PDB file of C-alpha atoms in Angstrom:
ATOM      1  CA  ASN R   2     -67.530 -38.005  50.609  1.00 86.00           C
ATOM      2  CA  PRO R   3     -65.085 -38.295  53.531  1.00 83.00           C
ATOM      3  CA  VAL R   4     -62.624 -36.037  51.717  1.00 84.00           C
ATOM      4  CA  GLU R   5     -65.081 -33.144  52.031  1.00 90.00           C
ATOM      5  CA  TRP R   6     -65.295 -33.160  55.812  1.00 90.00           C
ATOM      6  CA  LYS R   7     -61.552 -33.805  55.965  1.00 86.00           C
ATOM      7  CA  VAL R   8     -60.919 -30.702  53.849  1.00 88.00           C
ATOM      8  CA  GLN R   9     -63.139 -28.726  56.225  1.00 90.00           C
ATOM      9  CA  GLU R  10     -61.295 -30.078  59.249  1.00 86.00           C
ATOM     10  CA  GLN R  11     -57.694 -30.167  58.031  1.00 82.00           C
ATOM     11  CA  ASP R  12     -57.710 -27.287  55.530  1.00 77.00           C
ATOM     12  CA  PHE R  13     -55.809 -28.967  52.691  1.00 76.00           C
ATOM     13  CA  PHE R  14     -56.263 -28.515  48.917  1.00 82.00           C
ATOM     14  CA  VAL R  15     -58.314 -25.281  49.166  1.00 87.00           C
ATOM     15  CA  LYS R  16     -56.223 -22.304  48.050  1.00 85.00           C
ATOM     16  CA  THR R  17     -58.770 -19.460  48.055  1.00 86.00           C
ATOM     17  CA  TYR R  18     -61.933 -18.664  49.998  1.00 89.00           C
ATOM     18  CA  PRO R  19     -64.899 -18.718  49.874  1.00 92.00           C
ATOM     19  CA  PHE R  20     -65.025 -22.142  48.256  1.00 94.00           C
ATOM     20  CA  ILE R  21     -67.654 -24.722  47.274  1.00 96.00           C
ATOM     21  CA  LEU R  22     -66.892 -28.373  47.916  1.00 96.00           C
ATOM     22  CA  GLY R  23     -68.700 -31.386  46.466  1.00 96.00           C
ATOM     23  CA  ALA R  24     -67.541 -33.880  43.857  1.00 95.00           C
ATOM     24  CA  ASP R  25     -70.374 -36.304  43.030  1.00 96.00           C
ATOM     25  CA  VAL R  26     -73.427 -35.143  41.090  1.00 98.00           C
ATOM     26  CA  ALA R  27     -76.176 -36.644  38.964  1.00 98.00           C
ATOM     27  CA  GLY R  28     -79.057 -34.916  37.222  1.00 98.00           C
ATOM     28  CA  TYR R  29     -80.202 -33.300  34.000  1.00 98.00           C
ATOM     29  CA  VAL R  30     -77.875 -31.293  31.757  1.00 98.00           C
ATOM     30  CA  GLU R  31     -78.956 -27.648  31.884  1.00 97.00           C
ATOM     31  CA  ASP R  32     -76.687 -26.448  29.070  1.00 97.00           C
ATOM     32  CA  VAL R  33     -73.603 -27.513  27.104  1.00 96.00           C
ATOM     33  CA  GLY R  34     -70.570 -25.628  25.886  1.00 93.00           C
ATOM     34  CA  GLU R  35     -69.381 -25.194  22.332  1.00 93.00           C
ATOM     35  CA  GLY R  36     -68.064 -28.398  20.802  1.00 92.00           C
ATOM     36  CA  VAL R  37     -69.675 -30.759  23.328  1.00 93.00           C
ATOM     37  CA  THR R  38     -71.332 -33.588  21.412  1.00 91.00           C
ATOM     38  CA  HIS R  39     -71.556 -36.679  23.644  1.00 90.00           C
ATOM     39  CA  VAL R  40     -74.234 -35.164  25.909  1.00 93.00           C
ATOM     40  CA  GLN R  41     -77.140 -32.836  25.149  1.00 95.00           C
ATOM     41  CA  LYS R  42     -79.291 -30.395  27.076  1.00 96.00           C
ATOM     42  CA  GLY R  43     -81.907 -32.241  29.098  1.00 97.00           C
ATOM     43  CA  GLN R  44     -79.994 -35.538  29.108  1.00 97.00           C
ATOM     44  CA  ARG R  45     -79.637 -37.616  32.276  1.00 97.00           C
ATOM     45  CA  VAL R  46     -75.990 -37.780  33.391  1.00 97.00           C
ATOM     46  CA  MET R  47     -73.632 -38.271  36.282  1.00 97.00           C
ATOM     47  CA  GLY R  48     -70.394 -36.375  36.662  1.00 97.00           C
ATOM     48  CA  TYR R  49     -67.328 -35.580  38.717  1.00 96.00           C
ATOM     49  CA  CYS R  50     -67.026 -31.945  39.872  1.00 97.00           C
ATOM     50  CA  ILE R  51     -63.337 -31.092  39.934  1.00 95.00           C
ATOM     51  CA  GLY R  52     -63.448 -27.800  41.839  1.00 94.00           C
ATOM     52  CA  LEU R  53     -60.625 -28.726  44.223  1.00 91.00           C
ATOM     53  CA  GLY R  54     -58.415 -29.668  41.304  1.00 91.00           C
ATOM     54  CA  VAL R  55     -58.853 -26.439  39.345  1.00 93.00           C
ATOM     55  CA  ASN R  56     -59.248 -24.154  42.384  1.00 92.00           C
ATOM     56  CA  ASP R  57     -62.556 -22.816  41.090  1.00 95.00           C
ATOM     57  CA  PRO R  58     -65.764 -22.937  43.178  1.00 95.00           C
ATOM     58  CA  ALA R  59     -67.852 -22.881  39.990  1.00 97.00           C
ATOM     59  CA  PHE R  60     -66.789 -26.525  39.557  1.00 97.00           C
ATOM     60  CA  GLY R  61     -67.896 -27.568  43.070  1.00 96.00           C
ATOM     61  CA  GLY R  62     -70.861 -29.907  43.382  1.00 97.00           C
ATOM     62  CA  PHE R  63     -72.635 -28.440  46.411  1.00 98.00           C
ATOM     63  CA  GLN R  64     -74.696 -25.910  44.432  1.00 97.00           C
ATOM     64  CA  LEU R  65     -77.761 -25.900  42.199  1.00 96.00           C
ATOM     65  CA  TYR R  66     -75.921 -25.482  38.879  1.00 97.00           C
ATOM     66  CA  PRO R  67     -72.344 -26.774  39.056  1.00 98.00           C
ATOM     67  CA  THR R  68     -70.062 -26.517  36.029  1.00 97.00           C
ATOM     68  CA  LEU R  69     -68.372 -29.714  34.831  1.00 97.00           C
ATOM     69  CA  PHE R  70     -65.743 -30.609  32.277  1.00 95.00           C
ATOM     70  CA  ALA R  71     -67.486 -32.500  29.486  1.00 94.00           C
ATOM     71  CA  SER R  72     -64.816 -35.197  29.691  1.00 92.00           C
ATOM     72  CA  LEU R  73     -65.964 -35.962  33.257  1.00 95.00           C
ATOM     73  CA  VAL R  74     -69.650 -36.411  32.415  1.00 96.00           C
ATOM     74  CA  CYS R  75     -71.226 -39.763  31.599  1.00 94.00           C
ATOM     75  CA  PRO R  76     -74.759 -40.340  30.235  1.00 95.00           C
ATOM     76  CA  ILE R  77     -76.855 -42.720  32.322  1.00 95.00           C
ATOM     77  CA  PRO R  78     -79.819 -44.898  31.285  1.00 94.00           C
ATOM     78  CA  ASP R  79     -83.364 -44.320  32.525  1.00 94.00           C
ATOM     79  CA  SER R  80     -83.077 -47.540  34.508  1.00 93.00           C
ATOM     80  CA  LEU R  81     -80.445 -45.959  36.781  1.00 94.00           C
ATOM     81  CA  SER R  82     -81.679 -43.488  39.396  1.00 96.00           C
ATOM     82  CA  PHE R  83     -79.838 -40.249  40.101  1.00 97.00           C
ATOM     83  CA  ASP R  84     -79.283 -41.454  43.676  1.00 97.00           C
ATOM     84  CA  GLU R  85     -77.544 -44.607  42.452  1.00 95.00           C
ATOM     85  CA  ALA R  86     -75.518 -42.707  39.857  1.00 96.00           C
ATOM     86  CA  ALA R  87     -74.267 -40.113  42.357  1.00 96.00           C
ATOM     87  CA  VAL R  88     -72.430 -42.856  44.239  1.00 93.00           C
ATOM     88  CA  ALA R  89     -69.823 -43.357  41.538  1.00 92.00           C
ATOM     89  CA  PRO R  90     -68.021 -40.320  40.006  1.00 95.00           C
ATOM     90  CA  LEU R  91     -65.386 -39.419  42.619  1.00 94.00           C
ATOM     91  CA  ALA R  92     -64.868 -43.041  43.601  1.00 93.00           C
ATOM     92  CA  MET R  93     -64.389 -44.089  39.988  1.00 95.00           C
ATOM     93  CA  THR R  94     -61.954 -41.269  39.285  1.00 94.00           C
ATOM     94  CA  THR R  95     -59.926 -41.684  42.479  1.00 93.00           C
ATOM     95  CA  ALA R  96     -59.597 -45.422  41.980  1.00 95.00           C
ATOM     96  CA  ALA R  97     -58.668 -44.990  38.312  1.00 95.00           C
ATOM     97  CA  VAL R  98     -55.847 -42.563  39.109  1.00 94.00           C
ATOM     98  CA  ASN R  99     -54.435 -44.922  41.724  1.00 94.00           C
ATOM     99  CA  LEU R 100     -54.706 -48.078  39.664  1.00 96.00           C
ATOM    100  CA  TYR R 101     -53.779 -46.870  36.176  1.00 95.00           C
ATOM    101  CA  HIS R 102     -51.561 -43.784  36.261  1.00 93.00           C
ATOM    102  CA  ARG R 103     -47.958 -44.750  35.698  1.00 91.00           C
ATOM    103  CA  SER R 104     -46.760 -42.841  38.773  1.00 90.00           C
ATOM    104  CA  HIS R 105     -49.081 -45.012  40.873  1.00 92.00           C
ATOM    105  CA  LEU R 106     -49.692 -48.731  40.237  1.00 93.00           C
ATOM    106  CA  GLY R 107     -49.703 -48.496  36.433  1.00 94.00           C
ATOM    107  CA  LEU R 108     -52.021 -51.471  35.881  1.00 95.00           C
ATOM    108  CA  PRO R 109     -53.450 -52.506  32.498  1.00 95.00           C
ATOM    109  CA  LEU R 110     -56.638 -50.578  31.732  1.00 97.00           C
ATOM    110  CA  PRO R 111     -59.901 -52.341  32.628  1.00 97.00           C
ATOM    111  CA  SER R 112     -61.640 -54.508  30.076  1.00 96.00           C
ATOM    112  CA  LEU R 113     -65.253 -55.543  29.660  1.00 95.00           C
ATOM    113  CA  ASN R 114     -63.904 -59.059  29.040  1.00 95.00           C
ATOM    114  CA  PRO R 115     -60.873 -59.374  31.347  1.00 95.00           C
ATOM    115  CA  GLN R 116     -58.431 -62.273  31.358  1.00 95.00           C
ATOM    116  CA  PRO R 117     -56.870 -63.401  34.681  1.00 96.00           C
ATOM    117  CA  SER R 118     -53.307 -62.141  35.106  1.00 96.00           C
ATOM    118  CA  GLY R 119     -52.383 -64.391  38.020  1.00 96.00           C
ATOM    119  CA  LYS R 120     -51.571 -61.318  40.136  1.00 97.00           C
ATOM    120  CA  ALA R 121     -53.275 -59.913  43.231  1.00 98.00           C
ATOM    121  CA  ILE R 122     -54.035 -56.580  44.891  1.00 98.00           C
ATOM    122  CA  LEU R 123     -55.037 -55.730  48.466  1.00 98.00           C
ATOM    123  CA  VAL R 124     -57.862 -53.185  48.748  1.00 98.00           C
ATOM    124  CA  TRP R 125     -58.240 -51.999  52.336  1.00 98.00           C
ATOM    125  CA  GLY R 126     -61.775 -50.773  53.038  1.00 96.00           C
ATOM    126  CA  GLY R 127     -63.719 -52.601  50.356  1.00 95.00           C
ATOM    127  CA  SER R 128     -67.188 -51.502  51.478  1.00 92.00           C
ATOM    128  CA  SER R 129     -66.505 -47.798  50.895  1.00 90.00           C
ATOM    129  CA  SER R 130     -67.486 -46.219  47.585  1.00 89.00           C
ATOM    130  CA  VAL R 131     -63.833 -45.854  46.555  1.00 93.00           C
ATOM    131  CA  GLY R 132     -62.991 -49.330  47.807  1.00 95.00           C
ATOM    132  CA  SER R 133     -65.850 -51.133  46.062  1.00 94.00           C
ATOM    133  CA  THR R 134     -65.050 -49.276  42.846  1.00 96.00           C
ATOM    134  CA  ALA R 135     -61.348 -50.136  43.106  1.00 97.00           C
ATOM    135  CA  ILE R 136     -62.270 -53.790  43.546  1.00 98.00           C
ATOM    136  CA  GLN R 137     -64.389 -53.840  40.399  1.00 97.00           C
ATOM    137  CA  LEU R 138     -61.785 -52.001  38.338  1.00 98.00           C
ATOM    138  CA  SER R 139     -59.068 -54.349  39.586  1.00 98.00           C
ATOM    139  CA  VAL R 140     -61.123 -57.387  38.613  1.00 98.00           C
ATOM    140  CA  ALA R 141     -61.711 -55.788  35.199  1.00 97.00           C
ATOM    141  CA  SER R 142     -57.922 -55.519  34.917  1.00 98.00           C
ATOM    142  CA  GLY R 143     -57.509 -59.236  35.510  1.00 98.00           C
ATOM    143  CA  LEU R 144     -56.444 -59.123  39.168  1.00 98.00           C
ATOM    144  CA  GLU R 145     -57.458 -61.249  42.121  1.00 98.00           C
ATOM    145  CA  VAL R 146     -58.659 -58.955  44.914  1.00 99.00           C
ATOM    146  CA  ILE R 147     -58.121 -59.476  48.626  1.00 99.00           C
ATOM    147  CA  SER R 148     -60.016 -56.933  50.698  1.00 99.00           C
ATOM    148  CA  THR R 149     -60.977 -55.924  54.235  1.00 98.00           C
ATOM    149  CA  ALA R 150     -64.305 -54.870  55.709  1.00 96.00           C
ATOM    150  CA  SER R 151     -66.369 -55.292  58.839  1.00 95.00           C
ATOM    151  CA  LYS R 152     -68.171 -58.630  59.075  1.00 95.00           C
ATOM    152  CA  LEU R 153     -71.448 -56.825  58.376  1.00 93.00           C
ATOM    153  CA  ASN R 154     -70.203 -55.844  54.907  1.00 94.00           C
ATOM    154  CA  HIS R 155     -68.415 -59.031  53.821  1.00 97.00           C
ATOM    155  CA  SER R 156     -71.223 -60.071  51.474  1.00 95.00           C
ATOM    156  CA  LEU R 157     -71.286 -56.633  49.816  1.00 93.00           C
ATOM    157  CA  VAL R 158     -67.529 -56.697  49.221  1.00 96.00           C
ATOM    158  CA  LYS R 159     -67.629 -60.217  47.808  1.00 97.00           C
ATOM    159  CA  SER R 160     -70.528 -59.244  45.544  1.00 96.00           C
ATOM    160  CA  VAL R 161     -68.342 -56.670  43.754  1.00 96.00           C
ATOM    161  CA  GLY R 162     -65.573 -59.160  43.065  1.00 97.00           C
ATOM    162  CA  ALA R 163     -63.261 -59.692  46.043  1.00 98.00           C
ATOM    163  CA  THR R 164     -62.269 -63.353  46.352  1.00 98.00           C
ATOM    164  CA  THR R 165     -61.232 -63.048  50.002  1.00 98.00           C
ATOM    165  CA  VAL R 166     -62.609 -60.571  52.555  1.00 98.00           C
ATOM    166  CA  LEU R 167     -61.060 -60.261  56.015  1.00 98.00           C
ATOM    167  CA  ASP R 168     -62.385 -58.532  59.123  1.00 98.00           C
ATOM    168  CA  TYR R 169     -60.285 -55.419  59.692  1.00 97.00           C
ATOM    169  CA  LYS R 170     -61.453 -55.362  63.336  1.00 96.00           C
ATOM    170  CA  SER R 171     -59.852 -58.742  64.055  1.00 98.00           C
ATOM    171  CA  PRO R 172     -56.877 -58.580  66.452  1.00 98.00           C
ATOM    172  CA  THR R 173     -55.043 -60.904  64.042  1.00 98.00           C
ATOM    173  CA  ILE R 174     -55.826 -58.917  60.869  1.00 98.00           C
ATOM    174  CA  VAL R 175     -52.164 -58.287  60.007  1.00 98.00           C
ATOM    175  CA  GLN R 176     -51.229 -61.953  60.119  1.00 98.00           C
ATOM    176  CA  ASP R 177     -54.507 -62.920  58.429  1.00 98.00           C
ATOM    177  CA  VAL R 178     -53.663 -60.725  55.435  1.00 98.00           C
ATOM    178  CA  VAL R 179     -50.040 -61.892  55.325  1.00 98.00           C
ATOM    179  CA  SER R 180     -51.216 -65.518  55.280  1.00 98.00           C
ATOM    180  CA  VAL R 181     -53.630 -64.906  52.403  1.00 98.00           C
ATOM    181  CA  LEU R 182     -50.976 -63.041  50.405  1.00 97.00           C
ATOM    182  CA  SER R 183     -48.459 -65.858  50.823  1.00 96.00           C
ATOM    183  CA  GLY R 184     -47.673 -67.379  47.434  1.00 94.00           C
ATOM    184  CA  ARG R 185     -49.450 -64.622  45.513  1.00 96.00           C
ATOM    185  CA  GLU R 186     -47.768 -61.991  43.335  1.00 96.00           C
ATOM    186  CA  LEU R 187     -48.851 -58.694  44.899  1.00 96.00           C
ATOM    187  CA  VAL R 188     -48.943 -55.684  42.554  1.00 96.00           C
ATOM    188  CA  GLY R 189     -49.637 -53.188  45.336  1.00 96.00           C
ATOM    189  CA  ILE R 190     -52.121 -51.986  47.939  1.00 97.00           C
ATOM    190  CA  PHE R 191     -54.932 -49.468  47.789  1.00 97.00           C
ATOM    191  CA  ASP R 192     -55.950 -48.014  51.158  1.00 96.00           C
ATOM    192  CA  ALA R 193     -59.403 -46.617  50.415  1.00 94.00           C
ATOM    193  CA  ILE R 194     -59.748 -45.404  54.020  1.00 92.00           C
ATOM    194  CA  SER R 195     -56.354 -43.694  54.462  1.00 92.00           C
ATOM    195  CA  GLU R 196     -56.671 -42.975  58.157  1.00 92.00           C
ATOM    196  CA  PRO R 197     -54.184 -43.943  60.890  1.00 95.00           C
ATOM    197  CA  GLU R 198     -56.398 -46.923  61.781  1.00 96.00           C
ATOM    198  CA  SER R 199     -55.887 -48.350  58.292  1.00 97.00           C
ATOM    199  CA  MET R 200     -52.351 -47.193  57.562  1.00 97.00           C
ATOM    200  CA  ARG R 201     -50.887 -48.784  60.701  1.00 97.00           C
ATOM    201  CA  PRO R 202     -51.910 -52.380  59.879  1.00 97.00           C
ATOM    202  CA  VAL R 203     -51.000 -51.889  56.218  1.00 97.00           C
ATOM    203  CA  SER R 204     -47.573 -50.694  57.345  1.00 97.00           C
ATOM    204  CA  GLU R 205     -47.175 -53.786  59.543  1.00 97.00           C
ATOM    205  CA  ILE R 206     -48.224 -56.033  56.660  1.00 97.00           C
ATOM    206  CA  LEU R 207     -45.552 -54.496  54.446  1.00 97.00           C
ATOM    207  CA  ASP R 208     -42.930 -55.145  57.122  1.00 96.00           C
ATOM    208  CA  GLN R 209     -43.573 -58.832  56.449  1.00 96.00           C
ATOM    209  CA  VAL R 210     -44.285 -58.978  52.702  1.00 95.00           C
ATOM    210  CA  GLY R 211     -41.794 -56.354  51.508  1.00 92.00           C
ATOM    211  CA  SER R 212     -41.914 -52.954  49.828  1.00 91.00           C
ATOM    212  CA  HIS R 213     -44.908 -52.010  47.727  1.00 94.00           C
ATOM    213  CA  LYS R 214     -46.673 -48.892  46.557  1.00 94.00           C
ATOM    214  CA  VAL R 215     -49.723 -47.987  48.632  1.00 95.00           C
ATOM    215  CA  GLY R 216     -52.395 -45.777  47.123  1.00 93.00           C
ATOM    216  CA  LEU R 217     -53.801 -43.257  49.605  1.00 93.00           C
ATOM    217  CA  VAL R 218     -56.718 -40.856  49.213  1.00 88.00           C
ATOM    218  CA  VAL R 219     -55.431 -38.288  51.744  1.00 83.00           C
ATOM    219  CA  PRO R 220     -51.844 -37.511  52.816  1.00 84.00           C
ATOM    220  CA  PRO R 221     -50.373 -39.731  55.574  1.00 90.00           C
ATOM    221  CA  THR R 222     -50.276 -38.207  59.053  1.00 87.00           C
ATOM    222  CA  ILE R 223     -48.310 -40.909  60.887  1.00 92.00           C
ATOM    223  CA  GLU R 224     -44.855 -42.469  60.626  1.00 93.00           C
ATOM    224  CA  LEU R 225     -44.878 -45.459  58.284  1.00 93.00           C
ATOM    225  CA  SER R 226     -42.689 -48.469  57.554  1.00 94.00           C
ATOM    226  CA  LYS R 227     -39.809 -47.957  55.136  1.00 95.00           C
ATOM    227  CA  ASN R 228     -41.546 -50.613  53.018  1.00 96.00           C
ATOM    228  CA  PHE R 229     -44.649 -48.423  52.757  1.00 96.00           C
ATOM    229  CA  ILE R 230     -44.272 -46.431  49.517  1.00 95.00           C
ATOM    230  CA  PRO R 231     -47.179 -43.949  49.585  1.00 94.00           C
ATOM    231  CA  THR R 232     -48.713 -42.598  46.400  1.00 93.00           C
ATOM    232  CA  LEU R 233     -51.396 -39.983  46.958  1.00 89.00           C
ATOM    233  CA  SER R 234     -54.343 -40.745  44.674  1.00 82.00           C
ATOM    234  CA  LEU R 235     -55.965 -37.390  43.996  1.00 84.00           C
ATOM    235  CA  ALA R 236     -58.982 -37.665  41.714  1.00 88.00           C
ATOM    236  CA  PHE R 237     -58.228 -34.377  39.986  1.00 86.00           C
ATOM    237  CA  GLU R 238     -55.002 -35.894  38.633  1.00 87.00           C
ATOM    238  CA  ILE R 239     -57.284 -37.521  36.064  1.00 89.00           C
ATOM    239  CA  LEU R 240     -56.813 -34.354  33.958  1.00 86.00           C
ATOM    240  CA  ASN R 241     -53.043 -34.926  33.751  1.00 83.00           C
ATOM    241  CA  ASN R 242     -52.287 -34.482  30.044  1.00 75.00           C
ATOM    242  CA  ASP R 243     -49.681 -37.257  30.163  1.00 80.00           C
ATOM    243  CA  GLU R 244     -52.387 -39.700  31.286  1.00 84.00           C
ATOM    244  CA  SER R 245     -55.208 -38.676  28.929  1.00 88.00           C
ATOM    245  CA  LYS R 246     -55.545 -42.306  27.829  1.00 91.00           C
ATOM    246  CA  VAL R 247     -56.805 -43.196  31.319  1.00 93.00           C
ATOM    247  CA  LEU R 248     -59.353 -40.363  31.381  1.00 92.00           C
ATOM    248  CA  ASN R 249     -60.749 -41.212  27.969  1.00 91.00           C
ATOM    249  CA  HIS R 250     -60.882 -44.951  28.552  1.00 94.00           C
ATOM    250  CA  ILE R 251     -62.571 -44.745  31.963  1.00 94.00           C
ATOM    251  CA  TRP R 252     -65.083 -41.934  31.390  1.00 94.00           C
ATOM    252  CA  GLN R 253     -65.861 -42.265  27.694  1.00 92.00           C
ATOM    253  CA  GLU R 254     -65.546 -46.024  27.119  1.00 94.00           C
ATOM    254  CA  PHE R 255     -65.482 -48.356  30.113  1.00 95.00           C
ATOM    255  CA  LEU R 256     -67.868 -46.548  32.477  1.00 94.00           C
ATOM    256  CA  PRO R 257     -70.748 -45.781  30.075  1.00 93.00           C
ATOM    257  CA  GLU R 258     -70.623 -49.226  28.461  1.00 94.00           C
ATOM    258  CA  SER R 259     -70.369 -51.153  31.735  1.00 94.00           C
ATOM    259  CA  ILE R 260     -73.299 -49.165  33.136  1.00 92.00           C
ATOM    260  CA  ARG R 261     -75.303 -49.783  29.971  1.00 90.00           C
ATOM    261  CA  ARG R 262     -74.629 -53.509  30.283  1.00 91.00           C
ATOM    262  CA  GLY R 263     -75.356 -53.495  33.995  1.00 89.00           C
ATOM    263  CA  SER R 264     -72.011 -55.163  34.653  1.00 90.00           C
ATOM    264  CA  PHE R 265     -70.706 -52.463  37.004  1.00 92.00           C
ATOM    265  CA  GLN R 266     -72.265 -52.198  40.450  1.00 90.00           C
ATOM    266  CA  LEU R 267     -72.603 -48.695  41.874  1.00 91.00           C
ATOM    267  CA  GLN R 268     -71.887 -49.410  45.521  1.00 83.00           C
ATOM    268  CA  PRO R 269     -72.393 -48.886  48.414  1.00 82.00           C
ATOM    269  CA  PRO R 270     -76.158 -48.241  48.467  1.00 87.00           C
ATOM    270  CA  PRO R 271     -77.232 -44.573  48.539  1.00 92.00           C
ATOM    271  CA  VAL R 272     -78.943 -43.244  51.658  1.00 93.00           C
ATOM    272  CA  ILE R 273     -80.893 -39.979  51.405  1.00 95.00           C
ATOM    273  CA  VAL R 274     -79.944 -37.747  54.350  1.00 94.00           C
ATOM    274  CA  GLY R 275     -81.506 -34.454  53.334  1.00 94.00           C
ATOM    275  CA  LYS R 276     -83.197 -32.217  50.814  1.00 95.00           C
ATOM    276  CA  GLY R 277     -81.772 -28.841  49.891  1.00 95.00           C
ATOM    277  CA  LEU R 278     -78.339 -27.259  50.142  1.00 96.00           C
ATOM    278  CA  GLY R 279     -78.920 -26.512  53.821  1.00 95.00           C
ATOM    279  CA  ASP R 280     -78.809 -30.216  54.667  1.00 96.00           C
ATOM    280  CA  ILE R 281     -75.379 -30.874  53.166  1.00 96.00           C
ATOM    281  CA  GLN R 282     -73.459 -29.920  56.306  1.00 95.00           C
ATOM    282  CA  GLN R 283     -75.684 -32.198  58.355  1.00 94.00           C
ATOM    283  CA  GLY R 284     -74.773 -35.040  56.003  1.00 94.00           C
ATOM    284  CA  LEU R 285     -71.055 -34.291  56.295  1.00 95.00           C
ATOM    285  CA  ASP R 286     -71.322 -34.237  60.091  1.00 93.00           C
ATOM    286  CA  LYS R 287     -72.994 -37.656  60.051  1.00 92.00           C
ATOM    287  CA  LEU R 288     -70.278 -38.923  57.742  1.00 90.00           C
ATOM    288  CA  ARG R 289     -67.587 -37.640  60.098  1.00 90.00           C
ATOM    289  CA  SER R 290     -69.098 -39.586  63.002  1.00 88.00           C
ATOM    290  CA  GLY R 291     -68.513 -42.863  61.161  1.00 82.00           C
ATOM    291  CA  VAL R 292     -70.414 -44.649  58.396  1.00 79.00           C
ATOM    292  CA  SER R 293     -69.958 -48.130  56.969  1.00 74.00           C
ATOM    293  CA  GLY R 294     -71.333 -49.557  53.734  1.00 76.00           C
ATOM    294  CA  GLN R 295     -73.438 -46.503  52.831  1.00 85.00           C
ATOM    295  CA  LYS R 296     -73.195 -43.457  50.562  1.00 88.00           C
ATOM    296  CA  PHE R 297     -74.936 -40.289  51.760  1.00 94.00           C
ATOM    297  CA  ILE R 298     -76.997 -38.364  49.198  1.00 96.00           C
ATOM    298  CA  VAL R 299     -78.694 -34.949  49.462  1.00 96.00           C
ATOM    299  CA  HIS R 300     -81.333 -33.864  46.943  1.00 97.00           C
ATOM    300  CA  VAL R 301     -81.030 -30.251  45.765  1.00 93.00           C
TER     301      VAL R 301
END
């Protein structure tokens, strides 16, 4: 995930060293703790490793036997490969915190049978794993989704539910987005990229459409419009006791059932970039150089 190379480069979140990064895992359960009943030893699962959130390297994903909270583990069917499953955990959790926690956008929880609300959301960076997940969750919450992506990835972003996809590389992208949003009730913006190259146009858009909350996945590093109300969407906030309803609904109800039905697309497609723990850094370096519409996977 981009957050992993950004943590390496910018040294945020990690409080003690040495530390083990890694958030997305899929594989067989090696053992379960006392009281765990929804998964069993030997079962196929995917899970979110919350090491950065609890400041404990035992919960980092870049190791052979990571420890996970049972509440952040989801059984997967035999029809779903581990590579496909490993695309989703961090993206699902990050998007859920941004969309549903009351301190963020506070949207209605997603439904397997959503009803249109007549409201819209802008998801910047819809071809990323977090972006494509945020689009699907937003649609499941009854929202119309406007998104951005390179032209190469427009079909992917539309396939996960965006009604309008705009080219973020266009010199007129700000006005293009403003035009599409005209006449729509905007509930907020989710910047799934959260780099200066995405925050600047979002800030300019808000200068024209007014103040709104903007979900970010890393802290802002540039000066923003006064209309840009940043909310930092940290995946490990999912354990916030005041928001336990979101955790339970997403990980124990919506995610397993939507995967079982095949109604939730795990996007973007996984690309195997190595085998063994020694290849993880190589994958992060490739990710740092710029990747679009792909999710890097390393087999360990």
